Amino acid sequence: MEEIIIRDEYIKLGQALKLAGMVGQGTDAKYVISEGMVKVNGNVAYERGKKCRVDDIIEFNGEKVIIKNAH
């Protein structure tokens, strides 16, 4: 499973998808999230601005990434 390293308390879901390379741009993230194609910790997420925190697992298109802290 790939890791996304963050320095802050959280990262927004749309930003996390872009950072992980799961989508090309913000509009792509908005679409896949609004269509219910993304899960956070096993639950479908519909909010692009959902706060993803350390140890959250994001799933999309058969791929999974986990959020980790830089500290």
PDB file of N, CA and C in Angstrom:
ATOM      1  N   MET A   1       0.852  -1.178   0.000  1.00  0.00           N
ATOM      2  CA  MET A   1       0.000   0.000   0.000  1.00  0.00           C
ATOM      3  C   MET A   1       0.899   1.242   0.000  1.00  0.00           C
ATOM      4  N   GLU A   2       0.579   2.173  -0.872  1.00  0.00           N
ATOM      5  CA  GLU A   2       1.341   3.424  -0.935  1.00  0.00           C
ATOM      6  C   GLU A   2       1.015   4.309   0.251  1.00  0.00           C
ATOM      7  N   GLU A   3       1.933   5.224   0.550  1.00  0.00           N
ATOM      8  CA  GLU A   3       1.729   6.165   1.638  1.00  0.00           C
ATOM      9  C   GLU A   3       1.696   7.587   1.092  1.00  0.00           C
ATOM     10  N   ILE A   4       0.869   8.422   1.715  1.00  0.00           N
ATOM     11  CA  ILE A   4       0.881   9.860   1.467  1.00  0.00           C
ATOM     12  C   ILE A   4       1.407  10.482   2.751  1.00  0.00           C
ATOM     13  N   ILE A   5       2.454  11.267   2.646  1.00  0.00           N
ATOM     14  CA  ILE A   5       3.046  11.906   3.816  1.00  0.00           C
ATOM     15  C   ILE A   5       2.507  13.333   3.929  1.00  0.00           C
ATOM     16  N   ILE A   6       1.957  13.651   5.101  1.00  0.00           N
ATOM     17  CA  ILE A   6       1.450  15.004   5.329  1.00  0.00           C
ATOM     18  C   ILE A   6       2.182  15.641   6.513  1.00  0.00           C
ATOM     19  N   ARG A   7       2.248  16.965   6.485  1.00  0.00           N
ATOM     20  CA  ARG A   7       2.895  17.698   7.576  1.00  0.00           C
ATOM     21  C   ARG A   7       1.876  18.309   8.528  1.00  0.00           C
ATOM     22  N   ASP A   8       0.669  18.487   8.056  1.00  0.00           N
ATOM     23  CA  ASP A   8      -0.385  19.105   8.860  1.00  0.00           C
ATOM     24  C   ASP A   8      -1.229  18.044   9.553  1.00  0.00           C
ATOM     25  N   GLU A   9      -2.238  18.505  10.271  1.00  0.00           N
ATOM     26  CA  GLU A   9      -3.128  17.609  11.004  1.00  0.00           C
ATOM     27  C   GLU A   9      -3.975  16.751  10.060  1.00  0.00           C
ATOM     28  N   TYR A  10      -4.299  17.303   8.890  1.00  0.00           N
ATOM     29  CA  TYR A  10      -5.142  16.583   7.932  1.00  0.00           C
ATOM     30  C   TYR A  10      -4.849  17.064   6.511  1.00  0.00           C
ATOM     31  N   ILE A  11      -5.387  16.310   5.548  1.00  0.00           N
ATOM     32  CA  ILE A  11      -5.371  16.709   4.136  1.00  0.00           C
ATOM     33  C   ILE A  11      -6.780  16.471   3.614  1.00  0.00           C
ATOM     34  N   LYS A  12      -7.247  17.358   2.762  1.00  0.00           N
ATOM     35  CA  LYS A  12      -8.589  17.180   2.200  1.00  0.00           C
ATOM     36  C   LYS A  12      -8.562  16.039   1.188  1.00  0.00           C
ATOM     37  N   LEU A  13      -9.657  15.335   1.103  1.00  0.00           N
ATOM     38  CA  LEU A  13      -9.751  14.143   0.266  1.00  0.00           C
ATOM     39  C   LEU A  13      -9.361  14.409  -1.181  1.00  0.00           C
ATOM     40  N   GLY A  14      -9.881  15.481  -1.766  1.00  0.00           N
ATOM     41  CA  GLY A  14      -9.545  15.800  -3.157  1.00  0.00           C
ATOM     42  C   GLY A  14      -8.056  16.016  -3.346  1.00  0.00           C
ATOM     43  N   GLN A  15      -7.421  16.691  -2.398  1.00  0.00           N
ATOM     44  CA  GLN A  15      -5.984  16.930  -2.463  1.00  0.00           C
ATOM     45  C   GLN A  15      -5.212  15.621  -2.326  1.00  0.00           C
ATOM     46  N   ALA A  16      -5.696  14.748  -1.447  1.00  0.00           N
ATOM     47  CA  ALA A  16      -5.029  13.463  -1.238  1.00  0.00           C
ATOM     48  C   ALA A  16      -5.062  12.611  -2.507  1.00  0.00           C
ATOM     49  N   LEU A  17      -6.190  12.621  -3.199  1.00  0.00           N
ATOM     50  CA  LEU A  17      -6.295  11.856  -4.452  1.00  0.00           C
ATOM     51  C   LEU A  17      -5.294  12.369  -5.485  1.00  0.00           C
ATOM     52  N   LYS A  18      -5.156  13.695  -5.570  1.00  0.00           N
ATOM     53  CA  LYS A  18      -4.194  14.279  -6.512  1.00  0.00           C
ATOM     54  C   LYS A  18      -2.769  13.952  -6.101  1.00  0.00           C
ATOM     55  N   LEU A  19      -2.457  14.101  -4.817  1.00  0.00           N
ATOM     56  CA  LEU A  19      -1.108  13.844  -4.322  1.00  0.00           C
ATOM     57  C   LEU A  19      -0.686  12.396  -4.559  1.00  0.00           C
ATOM     58  N   ALA A  20      -1.632  11.487  -4.429  1.00  0.00           N
ATOM     59  CA  ALA A  20      -1.348  10.065  -4.627  1.00  0.00           C
ATOM     60  C   ALA A  20      -1.275   9.691  -6.108  1.00  0.00           C
ATOM     61  N   GLY A  21      -1.640  10.627  -6.982  1.00  0.00           N
ATOM     62  CA  GLY A  21      -1.631  10.335  -8.412  1.00  0.00           C
ATOM     63  C   GLY A  21      -2.818   9.495  -8.858  1.00  0.00           C
ATOM     64  N   MET A  22      -3.845   9.427  -8.041  1.00  0.00           N
ATOM     65  CA  MET A  22      -5.027   8.636  -8.376  1.00  0.00           C
ATOM     66  C   MET A  22      -5.916   9.354  -9.385  1.00  0.00           C
ATOM     67  N   VAL A  23      -5.843  10.695  -9.395  1.00  0.00           N
ATOM     68  CA  VAL A  23      -6.564  11.511 -10.381  1.00  0.00           C
ATOM     69  C   VAL A  23      -5.600  12.561 -10.908  1.00  0.00           C
ATOM     70  N   GLY A  24      -5.913  13.102 -12.076  1.00  0.00           N
ATOM     71  CA  GLY A  24      -5.032  14.073 -12.696  1.00  0.00           C
ATOM     72  C   GLY A  24      -5.189  15.485 -12.170  1.00  0.00           C
ATOM     73  N   GLN A  25      -6.437  15.887 -11.919  1.00  0.00           N
ATOM     74  CA  GLN A  25      -6.664  17.255 -11.463  1.00  0.00           C
ATOM     75  C   GLN A  25      -7.872  17.322 -10.545  1.00  0.00           C
ATOM     76  N   GLY A  26      -8.077  18.498  -9.955  1.00  0.00           N
ATOM     77  CA  GLY A  26      -9.145  18.678  -8.986  1.00  0.00           C
ATOM     78  C   GLY A  26     -10.526  18.375  -9.522  1.00  0.00           C
ATOM     79  N   THR A  27     -10.763  18.705 -10.780  1.00  0.00           N
ATOM     80  CA  THR A  27     -12.088  18.428 -11.354  1.00  0.00           C
ATOM     81  C   THR A  27     -12.342  16.922 -11.450  1.00  0.00           C
ATOM     82  N   ASP A  28     -11.280  16.158 -11.716  1.00  0.00           N
ATOM     83  CA  ASP A  28     -11.410  14.692 -11.742  1.00  0.00           C
ATOM     84  C   ASP A  28     -11.753  14.175 -10.348  1.00  0.00           C
ATOM     85  N   ALA A  29     -11.084  14.726  -9.341  1.00  0.00           N
ATOM     86  CA  ALA A  29     -11.344  14.321  -7.956  1.00  0.00           C
ATOM     87  C   ALA A  29     -12.794  14.618  -7.584  1.00  0.00           C
ATOM     88  N   LYS A  30     -13.248  15.815  -7.936  1.00  0.00           N
ATOM     89  CA  LYS A  30     -14.628  16.215  -7.632  1.00  0.00           C
ATOM     90  C   LYS A  30     -15.619  15.217  -8.234  1.00  0.00           C
ATOM     91  N   TYR A  31     -15.392  14.817  -9.472  1.00  0.00           N
ATOM     92  CA  TYR A  31     -16.293  13.895 -10.158  1.00  0.00           C
ATOM     93  C   TYR A  31     -16.313  12.522  -9.485  1.00  0.00           C
ATOM     94  N   VAL A  32     -15.137  11.913  -9.278  1.00  0.00           N
ATOM     95  CA  VAL A  32     -15.109  10.547  -8.741  1.00  0.00           C
ATOM     96  C   VAL A  32     -15.639  10.496  -7.309  1.00  0.00           C
ATOM     97  N   ILE A  33     -15.414  11.574  -6.545  1.00  0.00           N
ATOM     98  CA  ILE A  33     -15.944  11.623  -5.183  1.00  0.00           C
ATOM     99  C   ILE A  33     -17.465  11.772  -5.213  1.00  0.00           C
ATOM    100  N   SER A  34     -17.975  12.694  -6.020  1.00  0.00           N
ATOM    101  CA  SER A  34     -19.426  12.916  -6.066  1.00  0.00           C
ATOM    102  C   SER A  34     -20.183  11.712  -6.614  1.00  0.00           C
ATOM    103  N   GLU A  35     -19.514  10.895  -7.404  1.00  0.00           N
ATOM    104  CA  GLU A  35     -20.144   9.690  -7.957  1.00  0.00           C
ATOM    105  C   GLU A  35     -20.052   8.491  -7.013  1.00  0.00           C
ATOM    106  N   GLY A  36     -19.472   8.686  -5.822  1.00  0.00           N
ATOM    107  CA  GLY A  36     -19.396   7.607  -4.837  1.00  0.00           C
ATOM    108  C   GLY A  36     -18.362   6.544  -5.159  1.00  0.00           C
ATOM    109  N   MET A  37     -17.330   6.926  -5.892  1.00  0.00           N
ATOM    110  CA  MET A  37     -16.309   5.965  -6.314  1.00  0.00           C
ATOM    111  C   MET A  37     -15.111   5.893  -5.365  1.00  0.00           C
ATOM    112  N   VAL A  38     -15.129   6.699  -4.299  1.00  0.00           N
ATOM    113  CA  VAL A  38     -13.995   6.771  -3.378  1.00  0.00           C
ATOM    114  C   VAL A  38     -14.444   6.355  -1.979  1.00  0.00           C
ATOM    115  N   LYS A  39     -13.610   5.571  -1.310  1.00  0.00           N
ATOM    116  CA  LYS A  39     -13.888   5.173   0.067  1.00  0.00           C
ATOM    117  C   LYS A  39     -12.774   5.677   0.976  1.00  0.00           C
ATOM    118  N   VAL A  40     -13.167   6.055   2.185  1.00  0.00           N
ATOM    119  CA  VAL A  40     -12.217   6.394   3.234  1.00  0.00           C
ATOM    120  C   VAL A  40     -12.523   5.472   4.407  1.00  0.00           C
ATOM    121  N   ASN A  41     -11.535   4.684   4.784  1.00  0.00           N
ATOM    122  CA  ASN A  41     -11.700   3.703   5.870  1.00  0.00           C
ATOM    123  C   ASN A  41     -12.893   2.778   5.624  1.00  0.00           C
ATOM    124  N   GLY A  42     -13.084   2.394   4.369  1.00  0.00           N
ATOM    125  CA  GLY A  42     -14.122   1.437   4.016  1.00  0.00           C
ATOM    126  C   GLY A  42     -15.500   2.022   3.780  1.00  0.00           C
ATOM    127  N   ASN A  43     -15.654   3.330   4.001  1.00  0.00           N
ATOM    128  CA  ASN A  43     -16.954   3.976   3.807  1.00  0.00           C
ATOM    129  C   ASN A  43     -16.910   4.914   2.608  1.00  0.00           C
ATOM    130  N   VAL A  44     -17.961   4.899   1.797  1.00  0.00           N
ATOM    131  CA  VAL A  44     -18.018   5.789   0.640  1.00  0.00           C
ATOM    132  C   VAL A  44     -18.022   7.239   1.128  1.00  0.00           C
ATOM    133  N   ALA A  45     -17.166   8.054   0.507  1.00  0.00           N
ATOM    134  CA  ALA A  45     -17.061   9.469   0.870  1.00  0.00           C
ATOM    135  C   ALA A  45     -17.585  10.316  -0.281  1.00  0.00           C
ATOM    136  N   TYR A  46     -18.464  11.264   0.027  1.00  0.00           N
ATOM    137  CA  TYR A  46     -19.052  12.131  -0.996  1.00  0.00           C
ATOM    138  C   TYR A  46     -18.585  13.578  -0.891  1.00  0.00           C
ATOM    139  N   GLU A  47     -17.727  13.882   0.080  1.00  0.00           N
ATOM    140  CA  GLU A  47     -17.273  15.251   0.296  1.00  0.00           C
ATOM    141  C   GLU A  47     -15.831  15.416  -0.166  1.00  0.00           C
ATOM    142  N   ARG A  48     -15.612  16.281  -1.135  1.00  0.00           N
ATOM    143  CA  ARG A  48     -14.254  16.532  -1.630  1.00  0.00           C
ATOM    144  C   ARG A  48     -13.394  17.150  -0.528  1.00  0.00           C
ATOM    145  N   GLY A  49     -14.018  17.912   0.354  1.00  0.00           N
ATOM    146  CA  GLY A  49     -13.290  18.576   1.427  1.00  0.00           C
ATOM    147  C   GLY A  49     -13.175  17.759   2.708  1.00  0.00           C
ATOM    148  N   LYS A  50     -13.563  16.487   2.647  1.00  0.00           N
ATOM    149  CA  LYS A  50     -13.469  15.624   3.840  1.00  0.00           C
ATOM    150  C   LYS A  50     -12.035  15.623   4.353  1.00  0.00           C
ATOM    151  N   LYS A  51     -11.888  15.779   5.649  1.00  0.00           N
ATOM    152  CA  LYS A  51     -10.552  15.818   6.255  1.00  0.00           C
ATOM    153  C   LYS A  51     -10.044  14.401   6.474  1.00  0.00           C
ATOM    154  N   CYS A  52      -8.946  14.069   5.810  1.00  0.00           N
ATOM    155  CA  CYS A  52      -8.316  12.766   5.977  1.00  0.00           C
ATOM    156  C   CYS A  52      -7.121  12.945   6.905  1.00  0.00           C
ATOM    157  N   ARG A  53      -7.051  12.095   7.912  1.00  0.00           N
ATOM    158  CA  ARG A  53      -6.028  12.229   8.943  1.00  0.00           C
ATOM    159  C   ARG A  53      -5.077  11.034   8.925  1.00  0.00           C
ATOM    160  N   VAL A  54      -4.056  11.107   9.755  1.00  0.00           N
ATOM    161  CA  VAL A  54      -3.047  10.050   9.830  1.00  0.00           C
ATOM    162  C   VAL A  54      -3.721   8.695  10.060  1.00  0.00           C
ATOM    163  N   ASP A  55      -3.260   7.692   9.325  1.00  0.00           N
ATOM    164  CA  ASP A  55      -3.736   6.305   9.352  1.00  0.00           C
ATOM    165  C   ASP A  55      -5.073   6.082   8.651  1.00  0.00           C
ATOM    166  N   ASP A  56      -5.674   7.118   8.055  1.00  0.00           N
ATOM    167  CA  ASP A  56      -6.856   6.904   7.219  1.00  0.00           C
ATOM    168  C   ASP A  56      -6.423   6.198   5.935  1.00  0.00           C
ATOM    169  N   ILE A  57      -7.267   5.327   5.443  1.00  0.00           N
ATOM    170  CA  ILE A  57      -6.998   4.597   4.202  1.00  0.00           C
ATOM    171  C   ILE A  57      -7.999   5.043   3.142  1.00  0.00           C
ATOM    172  N   ILE A  58      -7.458   5.484   2.007  1.00  0.00           N
ATOM    173  CA  ILE A  58      -8.286   5.948   0.889  1.00  0.00           C
ATOM    174  C   ILE A  58      -8.244   4.878  -0.197  1.00  0.00           C
ATOM    175  N   GLU A  59      -9.422   4.522  -0.722  1.00  0.00           N
ATOM    176  CA  GLU A  59      -9.520   3.523  -1.784  1.00  0.00           C
ATOM    177  C   GLU A  59     -10.200   4.127  -3.006  1.00  0.00           C
ATOM    178  N   PHE A  60      -9.590   3.878  -4.167  1.00  0.00           N
ATOM    179  CA  PHE A  60     -10.199   4.310  -5.422  1.00  0.00           C
ATOM    180  C   PHE A  60      -9.653   3.462  -6.554  1.00  0.00           C
ATOM    181  N   ASN A  61     -10.537   2.969  -7.385  1.00  0.00           N
ATOM    182  CA  ASN A  61     -10.154   2.269  -8.602  1.00  0.00           C
ATOM    183  C   ASN A  61      -9.196   1.101  -8.333  1.00  0.00           C
ATOM    184  N   GLY A  62      -9.462   0.360  -7.266  1.00  0.00           N
ATOM    185  CA  GLY A  62      -8.640  -0.803  -6.942  1.00  0.00           C
ATOM    186  C   GLY A  62      -7.326  -0.483  -6.258  1.00  0.00           C
ATOM    187  N   GLU A  63      -7.060   0.776  -5.996  1.00  0.00           N
ATOM    188  CA  GLU A  63      -5.823   1.172  -5.324  1.00  0.00           C
ATOM    189  C   GLU A  63      -6.138   1.656  -3.915  1.00  0.00           C
ATOM    190  N   LYS A  64      -5.166   1.484  -3.018  1.00  0.00           N
ATOM    191  CA  LYS A  64      -5.319   1.964  -1.648  1.00  0.00           C
ATOM    192  C   LYS A  64      -4.076   2.771  -1.279  1.00  0.00           C
ATOM    193  N   VAL A  65      -4.290   3.854  -0.540  1.00  0.00           N
ATOM    194  CA  VAL A  65      -3.180   4.627   0.029  1.00  0.00           C
ATOM    195  C   VAL A  65      -3.502   4.909   1.493  1.00  0.00           C
ATOM    196  N   ILE A  66      -2.457   5.044   2.297  1.00  0.00           N
ATOM    197  CA  ILE A  66      -2.628   5.364   3.700  1.00  0.00           C
ATOM    198  C   ILE A  66      -1.958   6.696   4.000  1.00  0.00           C
ATOM    199  N   ILE A  67      -2.576   7.478   4.866  1.00  0.00           N
ATOM    200  CA  ILE A  67      -2.042   8.781   5.235  1.00  0.00           C
ATOM    201  C   ILE A  67      -1.060   8.584   6.384  1.00  0.00           C
ATOM    202  N   LYS A  68       0.142   9.140   6.252  1.00  0.00           N
ATOM    203  CA  LYS A  68       1.161   9.076   7.301  1.00  0.00           C
ATOM    204  C   LYS A  68       1.668  10.475   7.595  1.00  0.00           C
ATOM    205  N   ASN A  69       2.192  10.643   8.806  1.00  0.00           N
ATOM    206  CA  ASN A  69       2.696  11.946   9.243  1.00  0.00           C
ATOM    207  C   ASN A  69       4.184  12.047   8.968  1.00  0.00           C
ATOM    208  N   ALA A  70       4.636  13.240   8.601  1.00  0.00           N
ATOM    209  CA  ALA A  70       6.049  13.467   8.292  1.00  0.00           C
ATOM    210  C   ALA A  70       6.925  13.478   9.546  1.00  0.00           C
ATOM    211  N   HIS A  71       6.331  13.681  10.712  1.00  0.00           N
ATOM    212  CA  HIS A  71       7.124  13.814  11.946  1.00  0.00           C
ATOM    213  C   HIS A  71       7.567  12.484  12.450  1.00  0.00           C
TER     214      HIS A  71
END
